[in-house]
Amino acid sequence: MKSTFVLLLGGALCVLGAAMLAFTGWVWFGDWPSEMKEIVDHQRSIGERGAHTGDPTLQDVYARDHVSLGGRWQAVIDPYGRGDLAGIAPRAVEPATPSDLAEFSFENGLELDVPGDWNSQDPRLVFYQGIVWYKRTFTHETPPGHRSFLWFGAANYEAAVYLNGELVGRHVGGFTPFNWDVTDRLREGENLLVVRVDNRMRDEDVPTPMTDWLNYGGLTRDVLVVDVPETHVQAFEVGLDPGEPGLIRARVRLAGPGRDGGARLRIRELGIDVGIETDAEGRGEVRLASTPERWSPASPRLYVVEVATRRWRDVVADPVGFRTIETRGDEIWLNGAPIFLRGISIHDEALHGEGRVHSRAQAAELLAHARDLGCNFVRLAHYTHPQHMTRLADELGLLVWAEIPVYWAVDFENEEPLAIAKLQMREMIERDRNRASVVLWSIANETPEGEARNRFLAALADHVRALDDTRLVTAALITDPRELAEFFVYDYLPALVGIERDEWVYPVHDPLYETVDVPALNEYFGWYYSGGMAAVTPFSSHHARRVMIDHIDRIRVGHPGSKPFVISETGAGAKAGMHADEADLAVFSEEYQALVYRKQVEFFENQAGLAGVSPWILKDFRAPLRMYQGVQDYRNLKGLVSDEGERKLAFDVLRDWYEGRAAAEAL
Ligand code: GCB
């Protein structure tokens, strides 16, 4: 009896097993179940790749074999995030027969240019913050003995990248490049590439949802497939040795199976052609006596540097400048001599309403205005700008302040934003470490003082110094409310009732001053503070403005004075073409903006230890915080040029001052 039961059970189990096998085979090889397999593979890839934020980023992708995936991509706006369901968007599922129920399709709908932000391309997307799915197909054959990388110049803010229906990885952070080695994922024939870009910001993000610029979303920079030999130069750094500027220091990092086989460095114009030994990790370093002509704004000399694997199978050629940068007391020294930074702040926004800069021509148009202004310095605020900017800055001889968006009140208590900020900093430094123009890494803009914030920024400054020992660390400070109150009570308020002081002191006690090499201050004498004063006192805003304007030249920034000090922002709004008598002190008139600039210039002249300035800002820019309809229309109007490039009166004021300074320095 018992044995019959065992036999029967055994038989039943066999039948069940066979049925399951058949079912699996059907799922795997059958007709409709191929979709099931796709879903299974898609889900599995999410489990496996969800945390894969990218492979080490290839430096100088444009100097390698690459194809652009730019052009028109199909797109779907997905405000509720439904495209994720069963991988319908990542797999680009389309109805196959008339009776298929479809609630998603890439066909016959929106198309977007890549590279490009979505906001400037469709009126439905002007203020949109949410998910957009991008899709395109491409064919690619990896040459034998090579690896293929899928490279993104930037995607704001979070990108999930799907190749042939499977997740390759996700990347967070809107302004820096990232890539994955996709060699083993590419198919013969057509490949399906889908990217989910989400620009909703959370409080733990960097930046947070509150910024004074439009949160442009999308695949804002190039998307490329880059082919490199299996053993290749992943990154390198070539410059003057910071400890001993009579030497050129070259560091290289090879990747791939032969990474310990050594590298080569060649700079033909300097007669350099040497081997570099690499360790098991592919790292190597060499120092060589050499005296290249120094790169400077007056003479932006670049040398073609070639870094290669030992047998020249992979070669990266990059035009590189050689210079030193350091601080001495309250001065910034370039190539062993003090330099005053005649700068301007710039947002990553092209002229003519074209949105984010994605071409060299757009970058050149912006920088041409900066050059005409007489600048030797640009502050690329408030996040990493496209490479076109730093490359052109190298060529034009403009010093650069480069920044990540640790902006206003980041969630400093939390570890997540610190990790995000560190990643953004690393990706920015990796990209631009060979740009002679870049002299300052900025870790923060107008962050409110506090213990958690001080710890956060100290950790970030350490991170920067560990990654790059050849540049200076900076941050834009803001005077905090207590300090501002001191200024109001001791100086500004008494003047409003006619009590005069010879000197007004605008105090800076922020401990961040000690953390950075070059502390900088954003101040808006002549613009913001007068409105605030009028609101809390019986005085008219006209009187409050008059008194401030008449006293700007006697304000002294009260900082310890032991370091070079930069005014990283100042300015006033003006709508191009809006005019009023200067005596009216009419905000948003070109005359008032020009008046503020004239007074600011007097204030600059009177600051001891001032090492440079970068007023706010070169061009008007989109800013949802600016809602004064008919005047601002969601634009911050503090530009010296309008969206169309018309120069406002204040442009000439600053240009005259810069030209005068440059002429005096040349004597
Ligand atoms: C600032 C911010 C900048 C703003 C500017 C303004 O201090 O750093 O992002 O756009 O002021 O116009 O108020």
XYZ file of C-alpha atoms and ligand atoms in Angstrom:
680
model
C 0.000 0.000 0.000
C 2.732 2.342 1.127
C 4.915 1.560 -1.875
C 1.988 2.116 -4.288
C 1.483 5.525 -2.709
C 5.172 6.405 -3.094
C 5.068 5.238 -6.683
C 2.004 7.289 -7.441
C 3.469 10.364 -5.753
C 6.724 9.888 -7.655
C 4.820 9.618 -10.890
C 2.779 12.709 -10.130
C 5.914 14.698 -9.314
C 7.521 13.604 -12.569
C 4.496 14.728 -14.539
C 4.485 18.054 -12.674
C 8.216 18.512 -13.305
C 7.797 17.754 -16.995
C 4.881 20.175 -17.207
C 6.923 22.906 -15.567
C 9.786 22.258 -17.924
C 7.466 22.447 -20.874
C 5.998 25.670 -19.496
C 9.442 27.207 -19.066
C 10.371 26.143 -22.573
C 7.167 27.661 -23.836
C 7.884 30.893 -21.941
C 11.423 30.956 -23.270
C 11.011 29.880 -26.843
C 7.307 30.245 -27.505
C 5.706 33.054 -29.384
C 3.800 35.345 -27.024
C 5.863 34.285 -24.065
C 8.910 36.015 -25.623
C 7.337 39.146 -24.237
C 7.172 37.463 -20.870
C 10.883 36.711 -21.129
C 11.554 40.333 -21.978
C 9.641 41.407 -18.898
C 11.544 38.907 -16.775
C 14.902 40.094 -18.173
C 13.877 43.688 -17.698
C 12.908 43.096 -14.070
C 16.054 41.121 -13.415
C 18.203 43.917 -14.829
C 16.561 46.362 -12.433
C 17.459 44.130 -9.520
C 21.033 43.727 -10.702
C 21.831 47.164 -12.112
C 19.644 49.510 -10.074
C 22.534 50.776 -7.994
C 25.049 50.937 -10.846
C 25.747 54.634 -11.140
C 28.339 54.335 -13.894
C 31.731 52.892 -14.779
C 34.793 55.110 -14.224
C 34.286 57.976 -16.637
C 36.446 58.151 -19.734
C 38.267 61.429 -19.965
C 38.387 63.396 -23.221
C 35.832 61.366 -25.116
C 35.892 63.790 -28.039
C 39.534 62.913 -28.640
C 38.616 59.237 -29.155
C 36.677 57.294 -31.762
C 33.073 58.099 -31.142
C 29.709 58.391 -32.822
C 27.068 60.821 -31.712
C 23.582 59.637 -30.897
C 22.386 63.219 -31.233
C 19.410 64.207 -33.329
C 15.647 63.809 -33.008
C 14.606 61.338 -30.345
C 11.051 60.175 -29.781
C 9.731 61.195 -26.374
C 6.779 60.708 -24.055
C 5.867 63.028 -21.177
C 4.949 60.835 -18.220
C 3.776 63.033 -15.331
C 2.537 60.060 -13.247
C 5.397 57.647 -13.851
C 3.238 54.957 -15.499
C 5.775 54.058 -18.159
C 7.667 51.942 -15.632
C 4.787 49.497 -15.347
C 5.958 46.096 -16.657
C 8.756 47.941 -18.423
C 6.380 49.226 -21.058
C 8.419 52.365 -21.795
C 11.915 50.861 -21.362
C 10.951 48.113 -23.809
C 9.142 50.606 -26.084
C 6.121 48.345 -26.366
C 3.781 49.296 -29.214
C 0.446 47.677 -30.051
C 0.978 44.963 -32.681
C -2.628 44.348 -33.718
C -5.733 46.549 -33.746
C -7.192 44.698 -30.784
C -4.144 45.276 -28.509
C -5.086 47.698 -25.788
C -2.411 50.404 -25.699
C -2.000 53.250 -23.225
C 1.538 54.181 -24.158
C 3.308 54.829 -27.435
C 6.435 56.572 -28.659
C 5.022 56.721 -32.193
C 3.325 59.757 -33.735
C 4.053 61.974 -30.781
C 6.593 64.314 -29.305
C 10.118 64.472 -30.674
C 12.977 66.211 -28.880
C 16.410 67.302 -29.990
C 19.318 65.680 -28.199
C 21.360 67.360 -26.883
C 18.884 69.886 -25.591
C 16.765 70.699 -22.574
C 13.096 69.872 -23.002
C 11.833 73.188 -21.594
C 12.850 75.170 -24.668
C 11.394 72.673 -27.121
C 7.711 72.355 -26.312
C 5.357 74.857 -24.636
C 3.947 72.067 -22.458
C 7.375 71.614 -20.928
C 8.379 75.178 -20.062
C 7.954 74.712 -16.298
C 7.658 70.924 -16.326
C 9.277 68.970 -13.509
C 8.759 65.255 -13.899
C 9.575 62.267 -16.075
C 10.176 62.263 -19.813
C 11.001 59.038 -21.679
C 13.442 59.343 -24.581
C 13.837 56.708 -27.261
C 16.004 56.092 -30.270
C 17.473 53.122 -32.111
C 20.991 52.750 -33.467
C 23.365 50.187 -34.880
C 26.893 49.840 -33.680
C 29.657 47.372 -34.238
C 32.420 47.307 -31.674
C 35.758 46.982 -33.506
C 37.649 43.782 -32.585
C 39.712 44.144 -29.411
C 37.761 47.215 -28.330
C 35.185 48.188 -25.719
C 32.201 50.431 -26.385
C 31.043 52.972 -23.839
C 27.696 54.698 -23.785
C 28.570 58.212 -22.642
C 26.314 61.069 -21.508
C 27.614 64.637 -21.191
C 24.858 65.336 -18.655
C 21.221 64.530 -17.974
C 19.195 66.550 -15.513
C 18.564 65.260 -12.910
C 18.198 61.501 -12.639
C 18.684 59.270 -15.652
C 17.810 55.579 -15.931
C 19.337 54.118 -19.070
C 17.837 51.042 -20.777
C 19.535 49.242 -23.631
C 17.457 46.632 -25.448
C 14.917 46.683 -22.666
C 17.359 46.110 -19.825
C 18.571 48.587 -17.266
C 22.215 49.588 -17.757
C 22.254 51.820 -14.683
C 21.045 55.014 -13.073
C 22.828 58.282 -12.574
C 21.984 61.125 -10.237
C 23.244 64.685 -10.705
C 22.344 66.994 -13.539
C 25.550 68.558 -14.820
C 28.409 66.096 -15.035
C 29.307 63.269 -17.445
C 28.836 59.544 -16.827
C 29.186 56.347 -18.854
C 28.844 52.583 -18.913
C 30.770 49.927 -20.776
C 27.983 48.380 -22.894
C 30.080 46.155 -25.167
C 28.404 42.980 -23.971
C 24.938 44.451 -24.219
C 25.058 45.637 -27.806
C 23.270 43.544 -30.408
C 23.998 42.953 -34.022
C 21.602 45.062 -36.018
C 19.303 47.494 -34.334
C 19.686 48.457 -30.679
C 16.923 50.080 -28.683
C 18.013 52.858 -26.338
C 15.495 54.313 -23.894
C 16.336 56.854 -21.221
C 14.035 57.917 -18.432
C 14.948 61.413 -17.298
C 13.360 62.803 -14.169
C 14.011 66.381 -13.053
C 11.899 66.388 -9.906
C 14.116 67.518 -7.066
C 13.858 66.281 -3.488
C 15.017 68.089 -0.358
C 17.933 65.604 -0.136
C 19.119 66.432 -3.639
C 21.885 68.758 -4.789
C 20.516 71.276 -5.517
C 17.231 71.209 -3.611
C 13.937 72.115 -5.323
C 14.473 75.827 -4.548
C 16.870 77.596 -6.866
C 16.969 80.936 -8.626
C 17.168 79.372 -12.068
C 14.918 77.283 -14.248
C 15.344 73.603 -13.563
C 15.942 72.667 -17.181
C 15.356 68.926 -17.675
C 16.415 66.378 -20.221
C 19.379 65.017 -22.118
C 20.972 68.427 -22.092
C 24.396 67.431 -23.440
C 25.814 65.029 -26.020
C 25.127 61.304 -25.976
C 27.936 59.296 -27.596
C 29.096 55.761 -28.188
C 32.839 55.768 -27.629
C 35.121 52.945 -28.774
C 38.419 52.398 -26.994
C 40.949 49.559 -27.165
C 40.465 47.006 -24.398
C 43.509 48.385 -22.638
C 43.085 52.133 -22.749
C 43.853 55.446 -21.125
C 40.969 56.026 -18.762
C 42.223 59.337 -17.379
C 45.344 61.440 -16.981
C 46.578 64.665 -15.483
C 49.415 66.732 -16.904
C 50.592 70.015 -15.446
C 53.330 71.751 -13.530
C 54.243 70.012 -10.301
C 52.576 72.123 -7.584
C 55.528 71.562 -5.242
C 58.167 72.206 -7.856
C 57.037 74.184 -10.875
C 60.310 73.542 -12.717
C 58.952 70.029 -13.289
C 56.085 68.720 -15.373
C 54.106 66.106 -13.470
C 52.124 63.550 -15.455
C 49.796 61.013 -13.899
C 47.996 58.349 -15.839
C 45.360 55.722 -15.140
C 45.030 52.864 -17.593
C 42.108 50.446 -17.637
C 41.740 47.004 -19.125
C 43.653 43.720 -18.981
C 47.084 45.210 -19.844
C 46.797 48.164 -17.482
C 49.999 47.268 -15.664
C 51.955 47.248 -18.931
C 52.993 50.906 -18.841
C 52.009 54.117 -20.614
C 53.682 56.815 -22.685
C 53.761 60.571 -22.604
C 54.726 62.711 -25.570
C 54.808 66.487 -25.853
C 56.528 67.034 -29.171
C 57.007 70.792 -28.805
C 58.890 70.237 -25.548
C 60.906 67.319 -26.823
C 59.285 64.982 -24.315
C 58.708 61.329 -25.190
C 58.917 59.009 -22.190
C 57.521 55.794 -20.796
C 55.532 55.690 -17.550
C 55.407 52.547 -15.474
C 51.961 51.553 -14.271
C 51.016 49.430 -11.266
C 48.479 46.631 -10.976
C 45.710 49.211 -10.871
C 46.977 50.914 -14.008
C 48.299 53.991 -12.210
C 51.594 55.645 -13.012
C 53.337 58.964 -12.497
C 56.370 60.717 -13.900
C 58.118 64.051 -13.234
C 60.312 65.705 -15.808
C 62.385 68.849 -15.832
C 60.894 71.190 -18.423
C 60.163 74.864 -18.845
C 57.130 75.254 -21.039
C 55.914 78.727 -21.818
C 53.334 79.570 -19.171
C 49.653 79.752 -19.972
C 48.045 83.050 -18.920
C 45.176 85.327 -19.970
C 47.711 87.488 -21.789
C 49.166 84.491 -23.614
C 47.013 81.342 -23.484
C 49.664 79.007 -24.853
C 48.580 75.371 -25.240
C 50.758 72.337 -26.009
C 49.444 69.141 -27.544
C 49.969 66.474 -24.916
C 49.676 62.850 -26.002
C 49.099 60.128 -23.458
C 49.083 56.557 -24.723
C 49.240 52.937 -23.786
C 52.727 51.476 -24.101
C 52.500 50.454 -27.753
C 50.448 53.471 -28.808
C 47.351 51.358 -29.380
C 45.314 53.919 -27.506
C 46.358 57.560 -27.780
C 44.629 60.592 -26.335
C 45.797 63.981 -27.563
C 44.764 67.049 -25.620
C 45.850 70.705 -25.865
C 47.046 71.569 -22.366
C 48.312 74.788 -20.789
C 50.941 75.000 -18.044
C 50.572 77.491 -15.219
C 50.741 77.772 -11.450
C 48.100 79.200 -9.159
C 48.470 79.929 -5.455
C 47.616 82.437 -2.775
C 50.134 84.648 -1.006
C 48.737 86.669 1.883
C 45.725 88.473 0.524
C 46.658 88.006 -3.129
C 46.066 85.405 -5.820
C 49.228 84.601 -7.754
C 49.270 83.246 -11.274
C 52.659 82.068 -12.539
C 54.429 83.693 -9.608
C 52.862 87.148 -9.883
C 49.715 88.694 -8.395
C 46.647 88.884 -10.582
C 43.358 90.715 -10.090
C 40.335 88.760 -11.331
C 38.255 90.940 -13.635
C 35.292 88.651 -13.901
C 31.654 88.111 -14.629
C 29.272 85.398 -13.429
C 27.556 83.294 -16.085
C 24.648 80.832 -16.040
C 24.561 77.912 -18.447
C 21.963 79.474 -20.707
C 22.466 80.334 -24.367
C 21.437 83.602 -25.955
C 18.200 83.950 -27.978
C 16.091 81.762 -25.675
C 17.858 78.601 -26.783
C 17.988 77.147 -23.267
C 20.988 75.231 -22.017
C 24.238 75.630 -23.973
C 24.959 72.527 -26.000
C 27.201 73.740 -28.799
C 30.587 75.364 -29.063
C 29.040 78.217 -31.056
C 26.619 79.035 -28.232
C 29.411 78.956 -25.664
C 31.579 81.145 -27.904
C 28.802 83.716 -28.217
C 28.526 84.020 -24.419
C 32.251 84.218 -23.892
C 32.620 86.834 -26.634
C 30.517 89.170 -24.475
C 32.731 88.388 -21.487
C 35.828 89.181 -23.521
C 34.359 92.453 -24.793
C 33.687 93.344 -21.180
C 37.411 93.174 -20.556
C 37.285 90.039 -18.397
C 40.179 87.771 -17.595
C 37.936 85.609 -15.386
C 34.493 83.976 -15.457
C 32.498 82.449 -12.643
C 30.591 79.508 -14.140
C 27.676 79.476 -11.690
C 26.051 77.517 -10.024
C 26.837 74.042 -11.350
C 29.179 72.431 -13.841
C 28.918 74.060 -17.268
C 29.404 72.205 -20.562
C 32.939 71.380 -21.609
C 32.687 73.823 -24.488
C 33.002 76.583 -21.905
C 36.146 75.386 -20.193
C 37.785 74.357 -23.468
C 37.099 77.778 -24.963
C 38.283 79.436 -21.760
C 41.592 77.599 -22.223
C 41.857 78.913 -25.760
C 40.731 82.458 -24.997
C 42.733 82.919 -21.826
C 39.901 83.241 -19.327
C 40.431 82.039 -15.773
C 37.537 79.942 -14.510
C 35.686 79.460 -11.231
C 33.903 76.081 -11.504
C 31.116 75.174 -9.120
C 28.721 72.425 -8.027
C 25.142 73.203 -6.964
C 25.523 73.142 -3.185
C 23.199 76.101 -3.237
C 21.270 77.789 -0.413
C 19.804 75.470 2.227
C 20.927 71.958 1.311
C 19.936 69.215 3.786
C 23.281 69.387 5.597
C 22.239 67.030 8.407
C 21.804 64.199 5.971
C 24.545 61.961 4.567
C 22.910 61.492 1.177
C 23.443 65.036 -0.126
C 27.082 64.903 0.970
C 27.577 61.728 -1.060
C 25.833 63.324 -4.040
C 27.913 66.499 -3.748
C 31.123 64.474 -3.541
C 30.166 62.538 -6.656
C 29.400 65.747 -8.554
C 32.707 67.216 -7.464
C 34.616 64.118 -8.511
C 32.951 63.966 -11.914
C 33.619 67.664 -12.510
C 37.271 67.449 -11.478
C 37.825 64.296 -13.529
C 36.439 66.039 -16.582
C 38.326 69.310 -16.289
C 41.535 68.522 -14.452
C 43.635 69.334 -17.513
C 42.060 72.711 -18.153
C 44.603 75.387 -17.300
C 41.798 77.948 -17.237
C 40.147 76.339 -14.209
C 41.814 77.744 -11.116
C 39.055 77.661 -8.484
C 36.777 74.825 -7.400
C 33.768 76.240 -5.592
C 32.122 74.071 -2.961
C 29.076 76.176 -2.084
C 26.957 79.225 -2.759
C 25.177 81.209 -0.029
C 24.761 78.366 2.422
C 23.294 79.344 5.790
C 25.745 79.012 8.678
C 25.366 76.186 11.182
C 27.334 73.291 12.627
C 26.033 70.642 10.256
C 26.733 72.904 7.290
C 30.234 73.678 8.516
C 31.007 69.965 8.874
C 29.506 69.180 5.474
C 31.552 71.846 3.685
C 34.755 70.997 5.547
C 34.340 67.391 4.374
C 33.706 68.588 0.830
C 36.777 70.839 0.879
C 38.912 67.883 2.073
C 37.459 65.782 -0.721
C 38.429 68.406 -3.324
C 41.961 68.740 -1.981
C 42.409 64.971 -2.008
C 41.295 64.843 -5.636
C 43.298 67.825 -6.858
C 46.312 69.430 -5.240
C 46.872 71.936 -8.034
C 43.999 74.378 -7.581
C 42.352 76.593 -4.996
C 39.139 75.992 -3.088
C 36.547 78.730 -2.845
C 32.934 79.319 -1.772
C 30.507 82.199 -2.097
C 29.451 83.323 1.355
C 26.462 85.368 2.325
C 26.261 87.633 5.319
C 23.968 85.903 7.757
C 20.931 87.605 9.311
C 22.708 88.455 12.592
C 25.598 90.085 10.775
C 23.242 91.902 8.473
C 21.326 93.177 11.504
C 24.597 94.626 12.872
C 25.139 96.464 9.603
C 21.586 97.775 9.608
C 21.559 98.914 13.211
C 25.021 100.480 13.443
C 25.395 101.964 9.985
C 22.433 101.981 7.663
C 19.625 102.953 10.064
C 21.511 105.851 11.653
C 22.289 107.213 8.170
C 18.616 107.109 7.287
C 17.938 109.600 10.103
C 20.962 111.700 9.163
C 23.617 110.331 11.563
C 26.761 109.939 9.484
C 29.662 107.540 9.978
C 32.848 107.713 7.962
C 32.953 103.996 7.499
C 30.230 101.369 7.346
C 31.271 97.853 8.199
C 29.618 94.848 6.632
C 30.809 92.069 8.919
C 31.725 88.533 7.854
C 32.237 86.052 10.699
C 31.444 82.878 8.777
C 33.801 79.999 9.752
C 33.750 78.943 6.101
C 36.218 81.788 5.601
C 38.805 79.567 7.270
C 37.878 76.418 5.337
C 38.519 77.747 1.858
C 41.617 79.256 0.211
C 39.764 82.122 -1.420
C 36.696 83.316 0.482
C 34.155 85.176 -1.626
C 31.104 87.243 -0.775
C 27.817 87.860 -2.546
C 26.514 91.346 -1.719
C 23.715 93.440 -3.159
C 24.288 96.972 -1.852
C 21.973 99.177 -3.862
C 19.538 96.416 -4.729
C 18.067 94.144 -2.057
C 18.732 95.611 1.348
C 16.992 98.934 0.731
C 13.685 97.274 -0.039
C 13.933 95.338 3.226
C 14.779 98.464 5.167
C 11.829 100.394 3.744
C 9.505 97.531 4.636
C 10.417 97.617 8.344
C 10.852 101.376 8.870
C 8.707 104.420 8.105
C 11.135 105.511 5.361
C 10.202 105.374 1.708
C 12.063 102.957 -0.499
C 13.284 105.941 -2.514
C 14.901 107.442 0.589
C 16.315 104.081 1.649
C 17.830 103.626 -1.809
C 19.192 107.165 -1.982
C 20.966 106.787 1.343
C 22.437 103.412 0.407
C 23.592 104.595 -3.016
C 25.242 107.643 -1.442
C 27.142 105.499 1.060
C 28.186 102.398 -0.884
C 31.677 103.793 -1.387
C 32.277 103.961 2.352
C 31.303 100.348 3.078
C 34.125 98.065 4.130
C 33.704 94.307 4.219
C 34.843 93.320 7.691
C 36.641 90.027 7.158
C 39.794 88.804 8.896
C 41.924 89.956 5.956
C 44.366 87.074 5.998
C 43.279 85.684 2.631
C 42.543 86.988 -0.840
C 38.953 88.024 -1.002
C 36.589 88.024 -3.974
C 33.216 89.703 -4.496
C 31.515 86.804 -6.241
C 28.199 88.572 -6.843
C 26.689 92.010 -6.896
C 24.296 93.681 -9.275
C 20.878 95.085 -10.005
C 18.013 94.207 -12.325
C 17.169 96.099 -15.500
C 14.824 95.361 -18.338
C 16.649 96.130 -21.564
C 15.130 99.231 -23.133
C 13.370 100.394 -19.953
C 14.538 103.924 -19.175
C 13.988 106.468 -16.390
C 15.769 109.486 -14.972
C 18.653 108.358 -12.847
C 17.383 110.587 -10.016
C 14.154 108.556 -9.855
C 16.112 105.511 -8.662
C 13.614 103.416 -10.588
C 14.307 99.723 -10.172
C 14.485 97.744 -13.418
C 15.514 100.839 -15.378
C 18.834 100.632 -17.190
C 19.863 103.941 -15.581
C 19.430 102.597 -12.052
C 21.359 99.425 -12.842
C 24.185 101.529 -14.283
C 24.152 103.747 -11.200
C 24.484 100.731 -8.902
C 27.443 99.537 -10.978
C 29.131 102.949 -10.789
C 28.775 102.935 -7.002
C 29.902 99.325 -6.748
C 33.042 100.167 -8.683
C 33.842 102.867 -6.114
C 33.237 100.308 -3.372
C 35.577 97.801 -5.082
C 38.297 100.445 -5.278
C 38.090 100.988 -1.537
C 38.379 97.346 -0.411
C 41.695 96.291 0.992
C 42.700 92.774 0.021
C 40.223 92.513 -2.825
C 41.568 89.937 -5.257
C 38.802 89.983 -7.827
C 35.134 90.454 -8.664
C 32.509 88.591 -10.701
C 29.303 90.654 -10.714
C 25.922 89.025 -11.251
C 25.473 88.382 -14.184
C 26.440 88.348 -17.886
C 23.007 87.614 -19.361
C 19.391 87.686 -18.159
C 18.218 84.162 -17.393
C 15.030 82.228 -16.776
C 14.047 82.053 -13.123
C 10.602 80.937 -11.922
C 11.132 82.883 -8.681
C 10.844 86.143 -10.664
C 7.125 86.631 -11.141
C 6.757 90.375 -11.712
C 4.651 90.025 -14.844
C 5.163 92.497 -17.639
C 8.673 93.213 -16.374
C 10.435 90.079 -15.206
C 8.155 87.445 -16.713
C 10.013 84.630 -14.986
C 13.426 86.050 -15.791
C 16.146 87.292 -13.541
C 17.022 90.607 -15.201
C 20.385 91.284 -13.589
C 22.143 90.556 -16.884
C 24.484 93.087 -18.415
C 23.102 91.843 -21.706
C 19.548 90.803 -22.505
C 18.491 87.449 -23.873
C 19.003 88.796 -27.364
C 22.442 90.087 -26.535
C 21.548 93.799 -26.315
C 24.031 95.455 -24.008
C 22.547 97.492 -21.181
C 24.067 100.750 -19.933
C 25.758 99.018 -17.013
C 27.816 96.919 -19.439
C 29.823 99.989 -20.388
C 30.324 101.007 -16.767
C 31.970 97.728 -15.883
C 33.873 97.551 -19.174
C 35.338 101.029 -18.628
C 36.514 100.047 -15.182
C 38.025 96.776 -16.374
C 39.763 98.466 -19.273
C 41.185 101.107 -16.942
C 42.448 98.453 -14.528
C 43.967 96.348 -17.276
C 45.753 99.390 -18.707
C 47.078 100.379 -15.268
C 48.313 96.830 -14.609
C 50.080 96.734 -17.964
C 52.190 99.810 -17.077
C 22.234 85.353 -5.234
C 22.320 83.982 -5.762
C 21.966 83.912 -7.231
C 20.746 84.760 -7.499
C 21.095 86.198 -7.177
C 19.917 87.152 -7.345
O 22.785 85.706 -4.252
O 23.562 83.396 -5.527
O 21.752 82.587 -7.595
O 20.275 84.630 -8.802
O 21.486 86.282 -5.849
O 19.679 87.602 -8.441
O 19.252 87.408 -6.354
